[in-house]
mmCIF file of C-alpha atoms and ligand atoms in Angstrom:
data_model
loop_
_atom_site.group_PDB
_atom_site.id
_atom_site.type_symbol
_atom_site.label_atom_id
_atom_site.label_comp_id
_atom_site.label_asym_id
_atom_site.label_seq_id
_atom_site.Cartn_x
_atom_site.Cartn_y
_atom_site.Cartn_z
ATOM 1 C CA MET S 25 22.657 23.341 27.225
ATOM 2 C CA LYS S 26 26.796 21.427 25.784
ATOM 3 C CA TYR S 27 26.305 22.524 22.458
ATOM 4 C CA LYS S 28 25.648 25.179 20.555
ATOM 5 C CA HIS S 29 26.216 24.946 16.976
ATOM 6 C CA VAL S 30 25.516 21.906 15.231
ATOM 7 C CA LEU S 31 25.999 21.973 11.382
ATOM 8 C CA ILE S 32 23.854 19.536 9.292
ATOM 9 C CA THR S 33 25.468 17.834 5.531
ATOM 10 C CA GLY S 34 22.440 17.104 2.906
ATOM 11 C CA GLY S 35 20.045 19.467 5.404
ATOM 12 C CA ALA S 36 17.910 20.572 2.724
ATOM 13 C CA GLY S 37 16.985 17.698 2.388
ATOM 14 C CA PHE S 38 13.907 15.114 3.503
ATOM 15 C CA ILE S 39 15.063 14.611 7.042
ATOM 16 C CA GLY S 40 18.032 17.360 6.990
ATOM 17 C CA SER S 41 14.821 20.380 6.912
ATOM 18 C CA HIS S 42 12.466 18.425 10.108
ATOM 19 C CA LEU S 43 16.069 18.414 11.888
ATOM 20 C CA THR S 44 17.175 22.087 11.392
ATOM 21 C CA ASP S 45 13.594 22.674 12.410
ATOM 22 C CA HIS S 46 13.480 21.267 14.954
ATOM 23 C CA LEU S 47 17.442 22.055 16.961
ATOM 24 C CA ILE S 48 16.196 25.526 15.477
ATOM 25 C CA GLU S 49 12.890 25.047 18.334
ATOM 26 C CA ASN S 50 14.603 24.152 20.588
ATOM 27 C CA GLY S 51 17.278 26.743 20.976
ATOM 28 C CA TYR S 52 20.274 25.818 18.701
ATOM 29 C CA LYS S 53 22.456 27.850 15.498
ATOM 30 C CA VAL S 54 21.593 25.676 13.027
ATOM 31 C CA ARG S 55 24.311 25.450 9.610
ATOM 32 C CA ILE S 56 23.517 23.648 6.567
ATOM 33 C CA LEU S 57 25.560 22.056 4.489
ATOM 34 C CA ASP S 58 23.957 21.073 0.306
ATOM 35 C CA ASN S 59 24.928 20.160 -2.523
ATOM 36 C CA LEU S 60 21.064 21.467 -3.309
ATOM 37 C CA ASN S 61 21.025 17.636 -5.644
ATOM 38 C CA PRO S 62 18.929 17.979 -8.601
ATOM 39 C CA GLN S 63 17.239 14.813 -7.878
ATOM 40 C CA ILE S 64 15.740 16.597 -4.702
ATOM 41 C CA HIS S 65 15.363 19.938 -5.180
ATOM 42 C CA PRO S 66 14.631 20.418 -8.933
ATOM 43 C CA SER S 67 14.960 24.306 -9.549
ATOM 44 C CA GLY S 68 18.819 23.749 -8.302
ATOM 45 C CA LYS S 69 17.104 26.652 -6.065
ATOM 46 C CA PRO S 70 16.864 26.070 -2.412
ATOM 47 C CA PRO S 71 13.172 24.269 -0.363
ATOM 48 C CA VAL S 72 10.318 26.476 0.335
ATOM 49 C CA TYR S 73 10.623 25.525 3.117
ATOM 50 C CA LEU S 74 14.222 25.791 4.664
ATOM 51 C CA ASN S 75 14.329 27.271 7.388
ATOM 52 C CA LYS S 76 15.442 31.359 7.423
ATOM 53 C CA LYS S 77 17.028 30.855 11.170
ATOM 54 C CA ALA S 78 20.099 28.184 9.321
ATOM 55 C CA GLU S 79 23.376 29.392 7.889
ATOM 56 C CA PHE S 80 22.584 28.021 4.787
ATOM 57 C CA ILE S 81 26.268 27.183 2.754
ATOM 58 C CA LYS S 82 25.770 25.011 -1.162
ATOM 59 C CA GLY S 83 28.667 23.161 -1.262
ATOM 60 C CA ASN S 84 29.009 19.555 -1.625
ATOM 61 C CA VAL S 85 31.201 17.207 0.809
ATOM 62 C CA ILE S 86 33.163 15.950 -1.070
ATOM 63 C CA ASN S 87 34.399 18.818 -1.750
ATOM 64 C CA ARG S 88 37.124 19.976 1.347
ATOM 65 C CA ASP S 89 37.121 24.296 0.491
ATOM 66 C CA ASP S 90 32.831 23.357 1.536
ATOM 67 C CA LEU S 91 33.879 21.258 4.513
ATOM 68 C CA VAL S 92 36.592 22.517 6.153
ATOM 69 C CA LYS S 93 34.757 26.240 5.693
ATOM 70 C CA ALA S 94 30.601 24.428 7.099
ATOM 71 C CA LEU S 95 32.680 22.925 9.904
ATOM 72 C CA GLU S 96 33.808 26.278 11.336
ATOM 73 C CA LYS S 97 33.460 26.968 15.012
ATOM 74 C CA ILE S 98 30.631 24.471 14.620
ATOM 75 C CA ASP S 99 30.337 21.941 18.034
ATOM 76 C CA VAL S 100 28.288 18.501 16.412
ATOM 77 C CA VAL S 101 27.985 17.545 12.899
ATOM 78 C CA PHE S 102 24.898 15.468 11.827
ATOM 79 C CA HIS S 103 26.578 13.789 8.455
ATOM 80 C CA LEU S 104 23.411 13.211 6.744
ATOM 81 C CA ALA S 105 24.089 14.437 2.936
ATOM 82 C CA ALA S 106 24.473 11.305 0.987
ATOM 83 C CA ALA S 107 22.401 9.812 -2.881
ATOM 84 C CA VAL S 108 19.920 7.455 -1.022
ATOM 85 C CA GLY S 109 18.209 5.423 -3.575
ATOM 86 C CA VAL S 110 18.327 1.547 -2.828
ATOM 87 C CA GLY S 111 17.552 0.364 -6.846
ATOM 88 C CA GLN S 112 19.750 3.302 -8.399
ATOM 89 C CA SER S 113 23.165 3.101 -5.938
ATOM 90 C CA MET S 114 22.839 -0.542 -8.373
ATOM 91 C CA TYR S 115 23.542 0.499 -11.485
ATOM 92 C CA GLN S 116 24.997 5.053 -10.157
ATOM 93 C CA ILE S 117 27.549 2.695 -8.212
ATOM 94 C CA GLU S 118 31.002 5.473 -8.461
ATOM 95 C CA HIS S 119 28.209 8.361 -7.590
ATOM 96 C CA TYR S 120 27.257 6.373 -4.818
ATOM 97 C CA VAL S 121 30.532 4.975 -3.147
ATOM 98 C CA ARG S 122 31.413 8.835 -4.367
ATOM 99 C CA ASP S 123 29.148 10.628 -2.537
ATOM 100 C CA ASN S 124 28.706 8.760 0.934
ATOM 101 C CA CYS S 125 32.053 6.956 1.470
ATOM 102 C CA LEU S 126 34.645 10.122 0.104
ATOM 103 C CA GLY S 127 32.381 12.373 1.315
ATOM 104 C CA THR S 128 32.150 10.770 4.867
ATOM 105 C CA ALA S 129 35.696 10.002 4.065
ATOM 106 C CA ILE S 130 37.227 13.894 3.886
ATOM 107 C CA LEU S 131 35.086 14.838 6.709
ATOM 108 C CA LEU S 132 36.231 12.929 8.745
ATOM 109 C CA ASP S 133 40.169 13.663 7.336
ATOM 110 C CA ILE S 134 39.379 17.026 8.016
ATOM 111 C CA LEU S 135 38.738 16.025 11.550
ATOM 112 C CA ALA S 136 42.159 14.076 12.079
ATOM 113 C CA ASN S 137 44.139 16.318 10.292
ATOM 114 C CA GLU S 138 42.760 20.363 11.463
ATOM 115 C CA ARG S 139 41.761 22.269 13.779
ATOM 116 C CA HIS S 140 37.987 21.609 14.973
ATOM 117 C CA THR S 141 35.745 22.800 17.588
ATOM 118 C CA VAL S 142 33.971 19.671 16.569
ATOM 119 C CA LYS S 143 32.839 17.696 19.756
ATOM 120 C CA LYS S 144 30.248 15.411 19.051
ATOM 121 C CA MET S 145 29.007 13.793 15.785
ATOM 122 C CA LEU S 146 26.338 11.616 14.456
ATOM 123 C CA VAL S 147 25.690 9.917 10.821
ATOM 124 C CA ALA S 148 22.296 8.609 9.447
ATOM 125 C CA ALA S 149 22.566 4.814 8.896
ATOM 126 C CA SER S 150 20.681 3.195 7.451
ATOM 127 C CA MET S 151 18.413 -0.313 8.455
ATOM 128 C CA SER S 152 19.431 -1.844 4.426
ATOM 129 C CA SER S 153 22.327 -2.967 6.143
ATOM 130 C CA PHE S 154 20.643 -6.096 7.562
ATOM 131 C CA GLY S 155 19.830 -7.513 4.640
ATOM 132 C CA GLU S 156 16.554 -9.345 5.828
ATOM 133 C CA GLY S 157 15.791 -8.947 9.920
ATOM 134 C CA MET S 158 15.682 -11.330 12.694
ATOM 135 C CA TYR S 159 12.960 -14.123 12.515
ATOM 136 C CA ASN S 160 11.807 -17.235 14.486
ATOM 137 C CA CYS S 161 11.068 -21.184 13.336
ATOM 138 C CA PRO S 162 6.782 -21.345 14.624
ATOM 139 C CA LYS S 163 7.499 -25.431 13.993
ATOM 140 C CA CYS S 164 11.636 -25.974 16.030
ATOM 141 C CA GLY S 165 12.080 -22.700 17.995
ATOM 142 C CA SER S 166 14.448 -21.158 16.231
ATOM 143 C CA VAL S 167 16.114 -17.440 16.142
ATOM 144 C CA GLN S 168 18.466 -16.775 12.367
ATOM 145 C CA GLN S 169 18.825 -14.285 10.662
ATOM 146 C CA PRO S 170 18.470 -15.961 7.131
ATOM 147 C CA ASP S 171 20.330 -15.287 4.240
ATOM 148 C CA LEU S 172 18.765 -12.412 1.058
ATOM 149 C CA ARG S 173 15.833 -14.402 -0.483
ATOM 150 C CA ASN S 174 16.727 -16.607 -3.885
ATOM 151 C CA GLY S 175 14.720 -16.215 -6.934
ATOM 152 C CA ALA S 176 13.650 -20.354 -7.671
ATOM 153 C CA ASP S 177 10.847 -19.849 -4.454
ATOM 154 C CA PHE S 178 9.463 -17.716 -6.288
ATOM 155 C CA LYS S 179 9.053 -19.187 -9.436
ATOM 156 C CA LYS S 180 6.533 -21.668 -6.935
ATOM 157 C CA GLY S 181 4.774 -18.257 -5.472
ATOM 158 C CA ILE S 182 7.045 -18.274 -2.261
ATOM 159 C CA TRP S 183 7.810 -14.819 -0.694
ATOM 160 C CA GLU S 184 8.139 -15.657 3.437
ATOM 161 C CA PRO S 185 12.456 -16.629 4.209
ATOM 162 C CA LEU S 186 12.137 -20.410 5.539
ATOM 163 C CA CYS S 187 13.292 -22.455 8.369
ATOM 164 C CA LEU S 188 16.549 -23.055 7.377
ATOM 165 C CA LEU S 189 17.557 -26.613 9.243
ATOM 166 C CA CYS S 190 13.531 -27.175 9.369
ATOM 167 C CA LYS S 191 12.055 -24.853 6.250
ATOM 168 C CA MET S 192 9.170 -24.080 7.704
ATOM 169 C CA GLN S 193 7.982 -20.407 6.786
ATOM 170 C CA LEU S 194 9.811 -18.301 9.553
ATOM 171 C CA THR S 195 8.045 -15.674 11.261
ATOM 172 C CA PRO S 196 9.561 -12.212 10.752
ATOM 173 C CA ILE S 197 10.435 -11.084 15.174
ATOM 174 C CA PRO S 198 12.181 -6.958 15.650
ATOM 175 C CA THR S 199 15.824 -6.604 14.801
ATOM 176 C CA ASP S 200 18.586 -5.022 17.380
ATOM 177 C CA GLU S 201 21.557 -3.875 16.707
ATOM 178 C CA THR S 202 22.762 -7.152 17.194
ATOM 179 C CA ALA S 203 21.998 -8.719 13.790
ATOM 180 C CA ARG S 204 24.378 -9.016 11.497
ATOM 181 C CA LEU S 205 24.929 -6.737 8.976
ATOM 182 C CA GLN S 206 24.177 -8.744 5.052
ATOM 183 C CA SER S 207 24.391 -5.145 2.985
ATOM 184 C CA PRO S 208 23.217 -6.886 -0.424
ATOM 185 C CA SER S 209 22.854 -3.363 -2.183
ATOM 186 C CA VAL S 210 25.729 -0.232 -2.640
ATOM 187 C CA TYR S 211 23.910 1.957 -1.520
ATOM 188 C CA ALA S 212 24.119 -0.136 1.938
ATOM 189 C CA ILE S 213 27.396 -1.076 1.401
ATOM 190 C CA THR S 214 27.711 2.845 1.632
ATOM 191 C CA LYS S 215 26.075 3.465 4.340
ATOM 192 C CA ARG S 216 27.520 0.269 6.351
ATOM 193 C CA THR S 217 30.618 2.252 5.478
ATOM 194 C CA GLN S 218 29.227 5.711 6.806
ATOM 195 C CA GLU S 219 28.936 4.113 10.135
ATOM 196 C CA GLU S 220 31.922 1.966 10.177
ATOM 197 C CA LEU S 221 34.211 5.546 9.257
ATOM 198 C CA LEU S 222 32.702 7.873 11.941
ATOM 199 C CA ILE S 223 32.923 4.987 14.195
ATOM 200 C CA SER S 224 36.484 3.846 13.968
ATOM 201 C CA ILE S 225 37.621 7.408 13.435
ATOM 202 C CA GLY S 226 35.520 9.369 16.168
ATOM 203 C CA LYS S 227 37.261 6.505 19.263
ATOM 204 C CA ALA S 228 40.737 7.385 17.481
ATOM 205 C CA TYR S 229 40.510 10.942 18.255
ATOM 206 C CA ARG S 230 38.295 10.917 20.813
ATOM 207 C CA ILE S 231 34.908 13.395 19.021
ATOM 208 C CA PRO S 232 32.166 10.708 20.972
ATOM 209 C CA ALA S 233 30.532 9.405 18.043
ATOM 210 C CA VAL S 234 26.557 7.606 17.106
ATOM 211 C CA SER S 235 25.073 6.277 14.485
ATOM 212 C CA LEU S 236 21.231 6.335 13.287
ATOM 213 C CA ARG S 237 20.396 2.503 11.718
ATOM 214 C CA PHE S 238 17.096 4.323 10.495
ATOM 215 C CA PHE S 239 14.752 2.569 8.944
ATOM 216 C CA ASN S 240 12.024 3.867 6.476
ATOM 217 C CA ALA S 241 11.675 6.953 7.341
ATOM 218 C CA PHE S 242 8.377 9.460 5.972
ATOM 219 C CA GLY S 243 6.724 12.728 6.472
ATOM 220 C CA SER S 244 6.183 16.003 4.777
ATOM 221 C CA ARG S 245 8.585 17.436 2.728
ATOM 222 C CA GLN S 246 9.880 14.072 0.770
ATOM 223 C CA SER S 247 9.779 14.204 -2.763
ATOM 224 C CA LEU S 248 5.802 13.155 -4.288
ATOM 225 C CA SER S 249 8.132 13.388 -7.765
ATOM 226 C CA ASN S 250 11.419 11.759 -7.155
ATOM 227 C CA PRO S 251 10.356 8.241 -8.169
ATOM 228 C CA TYR S 252 13.055 6.651 -6.450
ATOM 229 C CA ASN S 253 12.591 7.670 -3.232
ATOM 230 C CA GLY S 254 10.491 4.844 -0.601
ATOM 231 C CA VAL S 255 6.871 3.746 -1.432
ATOM 232 C CA ALA S 256 4.923 6.222 0.885
ATOM 233 C CA ALA S 257 5.933 9.015 -1.104
ATOM 234 C CA ILE S 258 5.173 7.030 -3.864
ATOM 235 C CA PHE S 259 1.643 5.771 -3.922
ATOM 236 C CA LEU S 260 0.858 9.328 -2.535
ATOM 237 C CA SER S 261 2.042 10.592 -6.139
ATOM 238 C CA ARG S 262 1.174 7.891 -8.360
ATOM 239 C CA VAL S 263 -3.449 8.137 -6.576
ATOM 240 C CA LYS S 264 -2.885 12.215 -6.922
ATOM 241 C CA ASN S 265 -2.361 11.386 -9.991
ATOM 242 C CA GLY S 266 -5.092 9.153 -11.139
ATOM 243 C CA LYS S 267 -2.972 6.007 -11.891
ATOM 244 C CA ASN S 268 -2.447 3.034 -8.585
ATOM 245 C CA PRO S 269 0.011 2.103 -6.252
ATOM 246 C CA ILE S 270 1.940 -0.990 -8.611
ATOM 247 C CA LEU S 271 3.252 -3.619 -5.804
ATOM 248 C CA ASN S 272 6.488 -5.731 -5.748
ATOM 249 C CA GLU S 273 5.648 -9.714 -4.148
ATOM 250 C CA ASP S 274 2.381 -9.823 -3.482
ATOM 251 C CA GLY S 275 2.452 -6.932 -1.572
ATOM 252 C CA LEU S 276 2.558 -8.905 2.041
ATOM 253 C CA GLN S 277 6.235 -7.692 2.831
ATOM 254 C CA THR S 278 7.085 -5.121 5.674
ATOM 255 C CA ARG S 279 8.828 -2.052 6.441
ATOM 256 C CA ASP S 280 8.925 -0.550 9.317
ATOM 257 C CA PHE S 281 8.010 3.071 8.704
ATOM 258 C CA VAL S 282 8.865 5.620 11.765
ATOM 259 C CA HIS S 283 7.583 9.337 11.421
ATOM 260 C CA ILE S 284 9.681 11.716 11.237
ATOM 261 C CA LYS S 285 8.901 13.844 14.102
ATOM 262 C CA ASP S 286 9.975 10.331 16.214
ATOM 263 C CA LEU S 287 13.590 10.716 14.469
ATOM 264 C CA VAL S 288 13.684 13.888 14.993
ATOM 265 C CA LYS S 289 13.625 13.208 18.865
ATOM 266 C CA VAL S 290 15.899 10.648 18.561
ATOM 267 C CA CYS S 291 18.865 12.994 16.417
ATOM 268 C CA GLN S 292 18.407 15.680 19.439
ATOM 269 C CA LEU S 293 18.253 12.981 22.749
ATOM 270 C CA THR S 294 21.397 10.950 21.116
ATOM 271 C CA MET S 295 23.282 14.347 20.601
ATOM 272 C CA GLU S 296 22.834 15.763 24.244
ATOM 273 C CA SER S 297 23.265 11.818 25.969
ATOM 274 C CA ASP S 298 26.530 10.963 27.317
ATOM 275 C CA SER S 299 25.046 7.404 26.986
ATOM 276 C CA ALA S 300 24.768 7.102 22.966
ATOM 277 C CA ASN S 301 28.744 7.621 22.747
ATOM 278 C CA ASN S 302 30.521 5.106 20.260
ATOM 279 C CA GLU S 303 27.155 3.252 20.372
ATOM 280 C CA ILE S 304 24.176 2.528 17.160
ATOM 281 C CA PHE S 305 20.910 2.686 16.930
ATOM 282 C CA ASN S 306 17.448 1.803 15.342
ATOM 283 C CA VAL S 307 15.602 4.089 14.535
ATOM 284 C CA GLY S 308 11.990 2.581 13.937
ATOM 285 C CA SER S 309 8.906 3.096 15.568
ATOM 286 C CA GLY S 310 9.092 -0.896 16.355
ATOM 287 C CA LYS S 311 6.164 -1.768 14.126
ATOM 288 C CA PRO S 312 5.636 -3.914 10.621
ATOM 289 C CA THR S 313 3.375 -2.451 8.273
ATOM 290 C CA THR S 314 3.106 -4.442 4.729
ATOM 291 C CA ILE S 315 3.357 -2.692 1.939
ATOM 292 C CA ARG S 316 -0.421 -3.399 0.949
ATOM 293 C CA GLU S 317 -1.686 -1.440 4.329
ATOM 294 C CA VAL S 318 0.215 1.552 2.802
ATOM 295 C CA ALA S 319 -1.835 1.111 -0.083
ATOM 296 C CA LYS S 320 -4.739 0.784 0.647
ATOM 297 C CA THR S 321 -4.489 3.902 3.727
ATOM 298 C CA VAL S 322 -3.022 6.316 0.529
ATOM 299 C CA LEU S 323 -5.885 5.079 -1.513
ATOM 300 C CA ASP S 324 -8.280 5.718 0.900
ATOM 301 C CA LEU S 325 -6.854 9.109 2.616
ATOM 302 C CA CYS S 326 -7.016 10.637 -1.300
ATOM 303 C CA LYS S 327 -10.838 8.420 -1.685
ATOM 304 C CA SER S 328 -9.267 6.920 -4.326
ATOM 305 C CA ARG S 329 -11.059 3.668 -6.259
ATOM 306 C CA GLU S 330 -7.724 3.598 -8.288
ATOM 307 C CA LYS S 331 -7.439 -1.091 -7.543
ATOM 308 C CA LEU S 332 -2.945 -2.426 -6.232
ATOM 309 C CA GLU S 333 -1.744 -3.370 -9.348
ATOM 310 C CA ILE S 334 0.085 -6.459 -7.519
ATOM 311 C CA THR S 335 2.695 -7.693 -10.097
ATOM 312 C CA GLY S 336 4.545 -10.746 -7.983
ATOM 313 C CA LYS S 337 7.961 -8.989 -9.395
ATOM 314 C CA PHE S 338 11.203 -9.385 -7.306
ATOM 315 C CA ARG S 339 12.878 -5.724 -6.943
ATOM 316 C CA THR S 340 16.666 -6.889 -6.758
ATOM 317 C CA PHE S 341 18.586 -7.110 -2.589
ATOM 318 C CA ASP S 342 14.138 -6.185 -0.884
ATOM 319 C CA VAL S 343 13.877 -8.039 1.713
ATOM 320 C CA ARG S 344 11.266 -9.413 2.885
ATOM 321 C CA HIS S 345 10.544 -7.966 5.942
ATOM 322 C CA CYS S 346 12.653 -5.939 9.261
ATOM 323 C CA PHE S 347 11.151 -4.357 12.079
ATOM 324 C CA ALA S 348 13.243 -2.178 15.037
ATOM 325 C CA ASP S 349 13.801 -3.687 18.092
ATOM 326 C CA VAL S 350 14.315 -0.076 20.184
ATOM 327 C CA THR S 351 14.608 -1.725 23.234
ATOM 328 C CA LYS S 352 18.051 0.445 23.240
ATOM 329 C CA LEU S 353 16.569 3.690 22.539
ATOM 330 C CA LYS S 354 14.419 2.796 25.728
ATOM 331 C CA ARG S 355 16.751 1.872 28.105
ATOM 332 C CA LEU S 356 20.071 4.345 26.875
ATOM 333 C CA VAL S 357 18.171 7.993 25.990
ATOM 334 C CA GLY S 358 13.998 7.096 26.512
ATOM 335 C CA TRP S 359 12.483 7.984 23.542
ATOM 336 C CA MET S 360 9.838 5.752 22.508
ATOM 337 C CA PRO S 361 8.230 6.996 19.478
ATOM 338 C CA SER S 362 4.448 7.893 19.339
ATOM 339 C CA ILE S 363 3.425 8.270 16.387
ATOM 340 C CA SER S 364 2.092 4.886 14.232
ATOM 341 C CA PHE S 365 1.717 4.450 10.480
ATOM 342 C CA LYS S 366 -1.983 6.450 10.253
ATOM 343 C CA GLN S 367 -1.729 9.138 11.902
ATOM 344 C CA GLY S 368 1.480 9.882 10.085
ATOM 345 C CA MET S 369 0.706 9.424 6.834
ATOM 346 C CA ASN S 370 -2.619 12.064 7.778
ATOM 347 C CA ASP S 371 -0.062 14.776 8.863
ATOM 348 C CA VAL S 372 1.393 13.856 5.163
ATOM 349 C CA PHE S 373 -1.236 13.500 3.110
ATOM 350 C CA GLU S 374 -2.735 16.960 4.409
ATOM 351 C CA TRP S 375 1.046 18.300 3.609
ATOM 352 C CA SER S 376 0.337 16.411 0.191
ATOM 353 C CA LYS S 377 -2.735 18.968 -0.587
ATOM 354 C CA ASN S 378 -0.713 21.822 -2.213
ATOM 355 C CA GLU S 379 2.401 19.911 -3.514
ATOM 356 C CA THR S 380 2.534 19.344 -7.051
ATOM 357 C CA ALA S 381 3.434 15.513 -7.972
ATOM 358 C CA THR S 382 4.438 13.765 -10.727
ATOM 359 C CA ASP S 383 5.017 11.043 -11.266
ATOM 360 C CA LYS S 384 7.823 9.286 -12.776
ATOM 361 C CA VAL S 385 7.233 5.666 -11.312
ATOM 362 C CA ASP S 386 6.992 4.106 -14.590
ATOM 363 C CA ASP S 387 10.421 5.343 -16.119
ATOM 364 C CA ALA S 388 11.876 4.632 -12.875
ATOM 365 C CA MET S 389 10.271 0.360 -13.180
ATOM 366 C CA LYS S 390 11.590 0.408 -16.477
ATOM 367 C CA GLU S 391 15.368 1.244 -15.344
ATOM 368 C CA LEU S 392 15.940 -1.245 -12.725
ATOM 369 C CA GLU S 393 13.837 -3.963 -15.736
ATOM 370 C CA THR S 394 15.988 -3.296 -19.243
ATOM 371 C CA ARG S 395 18.664 -4.191 -16.312
ATOM 372 C CA GLY S 396 17.166 -7.087 -15.100
ATOM 373 C CA LEU S 397 17.331 -5.962 -11.252
ATOM 374 C CA ARG S 398 13.262 -5.412 -11.623
HETATM 375 C C1 LIG R 30 14.195 2.022 1.994
HETATM 376 C C2 LIG R 30 15.069 4.072 1.471
HETATM 377 C C3 LIG R 30 16.267 3.856 2.345
HETATM 378 C C4 LIG R 30 16.356 3.455 3.185
HETATM 379 C C5 LIG R 30 15.991 2.477 3.705
HETATM 380 C C6 LIG R 30 15.634 2.335 5.806
HETATM 381 C C7 LIG R 30 14.571 4.487 -0.635
HETATM 382 C C8 LIG R 30 14.249 4.504 -2.062
HETATM 383 N N1 LIG R 30 14.689 3.521 -0.479
HETATM 384 O O1 LIG R 30 15.087 1.393 1.833
HETATM 385 O O2 LIG R 30 16.872 4.701 1.436
HETATM 386 O O3 LIG R 30 17.851 3.722 4.034
HETATM 387 O O4 LIG R 30 14.602 2.695 4.127
HETATM 388 O O5 LIG R 30 15.509 3.426 6.140
HETATM 389 O O6 LIG R 30 14.254 5.514 -0.243
HETATM 390 N N2 LIG R 30 7.845 -0.877 -3.274
HETATM 391 C C9 LIG R 30 6.307 -1.607 -3.448
HETATM 392 N N3 LIG R 30 6.069 -0.532 -4.575
HETATM 393 C C10 LIG R 30 6.724 0.698 -5.028
HETATM 394 C C11 LIG R 30 8.402 1.691 -4.236
HETATM 395 C C12 LIG R 30 8.250 0.206 -3.410
HETATM 396 O O7 LIG R 30 5.476 -2.059 -4.151
HETATM 397 O O8 LIG R 30 6.491 1.960 -6.110
HETATM 398 C C13 LIG R 30 7.728 -1.953 -2.164
HETATM 399 C C14 LIG R 30 9.489 -2.389 -2.495
HETATM 400 O O9 LIG R 30 9.487 -2.937 -2.931
HETATM 401 C C15 LIG R 30 9.431 -2.513 -1.527
HETATM 402 C C16 LIG R 30 8.500 -1.510 -0.075
HETATM 403 O O10 LIG R 30 7.975 -1.257 -1.473
HETATM 404 O O11 LIG R 30 9.195 -4.429 -0.983
HETATM 405 C C17 LIG R 30 9.756 -0.670 0.742
HETATM 406 O O12 LIG R 30 10.855 -0.032 -0.795
HETATM 407 P P1 LIG R 30 11.016 1.835 -0.434
HETATM 408 O O13 LIG R 30 9.838 2.285 -0.315
HETATM 409 O O14 LIG R 30 12.474 1.335 -1.865
HETATM 410 O O15 LIG R 30 12.411 1.443 1.277
HETATM 411 P P2 LIG R 30 13.609 0.603 0.903
HETATM 412 O O16 LIG R 30 13.635 -0.649 -0.145
HETATM 413 O O17 LIG R 30 13.143 -0.393 1.975
#
């Protein structure tokens, strides 16, 4: 084993806690630094699922002393601590930039200026930094990555991006790591910044760095009471509360849902493999799933007769389609996704049976509407 001691910032969260379990199962010693943000941990206490074998430090990545303490004798850092939520980032600008960008800057400042034992670092970047994914035009054959969609088209009921050259409706194709980063939201900008900071300082100080652009991660422990969460958890929370799923647009927009068990394997493989050093990876399932399919899967699992509410409303900065080309992960570290959306949702549903879900989605949607963001 090349490395032994791993620090996971944000290790009490959804992705971090699963990564903690996975690395401990595989023989690593894990330390967690987490501020237990009340939006995710309302009790202010470490969650019950937190692995007892992990060392837990309550602290904040924007506090230099907390980070210095957490970095003691660490071989590898997974920097996952971040404010997460595309819509919310559009009005909590200072909070998102501070936690995500300043937090990363302080981490790297310590590595650049102080004595440390860190030999590798990995960051949770995001597919949201792409904006729209890649498409081709069935009529003129051109391959393109369109700009964000235009409100005028929505009034005509056109949700799909149109070809720049011939105005034909485009067909989505897998998006690889070379697509341009349009970074439409504040959240996307901060994720892109984290990635760029890590790669730059990593190269400058010869600390191998890896950026993992997570697509839409889902799985157990994704809070069912956080209305700024991903759509699968939101729909499950609503249906468990006897309410219907509310779909933006016509519900035929797609996302690439990658199951947490697949995702943590990518984390381990890219940590262990030198071929991943200084590389950026798209981490997805490689398959698009419509938001309608998400809603229907949740209704089926819950045996609910609720109807889908298709609103025709647009959440500012939402992309229509983006799904991952995962060839690079396969080529460099030999990873292949193994869990389908349906299989993964069964797992989430089983876990959710013992969970309380407080649905606050209506309030969160109103908040966006008041601000003209939906
Ligand atoms: C999500 C994550 C983001 C992560 C990115 C890539 C959240 C809030 N966002 O962004 O942190 O970096 O994946 O991994 O977790 N929708 C509805 N009804 C709802 C909620 C959502 O129709 O009640 C729609 C949205 O308008 C969008 C789609 O579902 O079209 C997906 O939305 P969401 O789950 O918020 O994910 P992303 O914005 O893709």
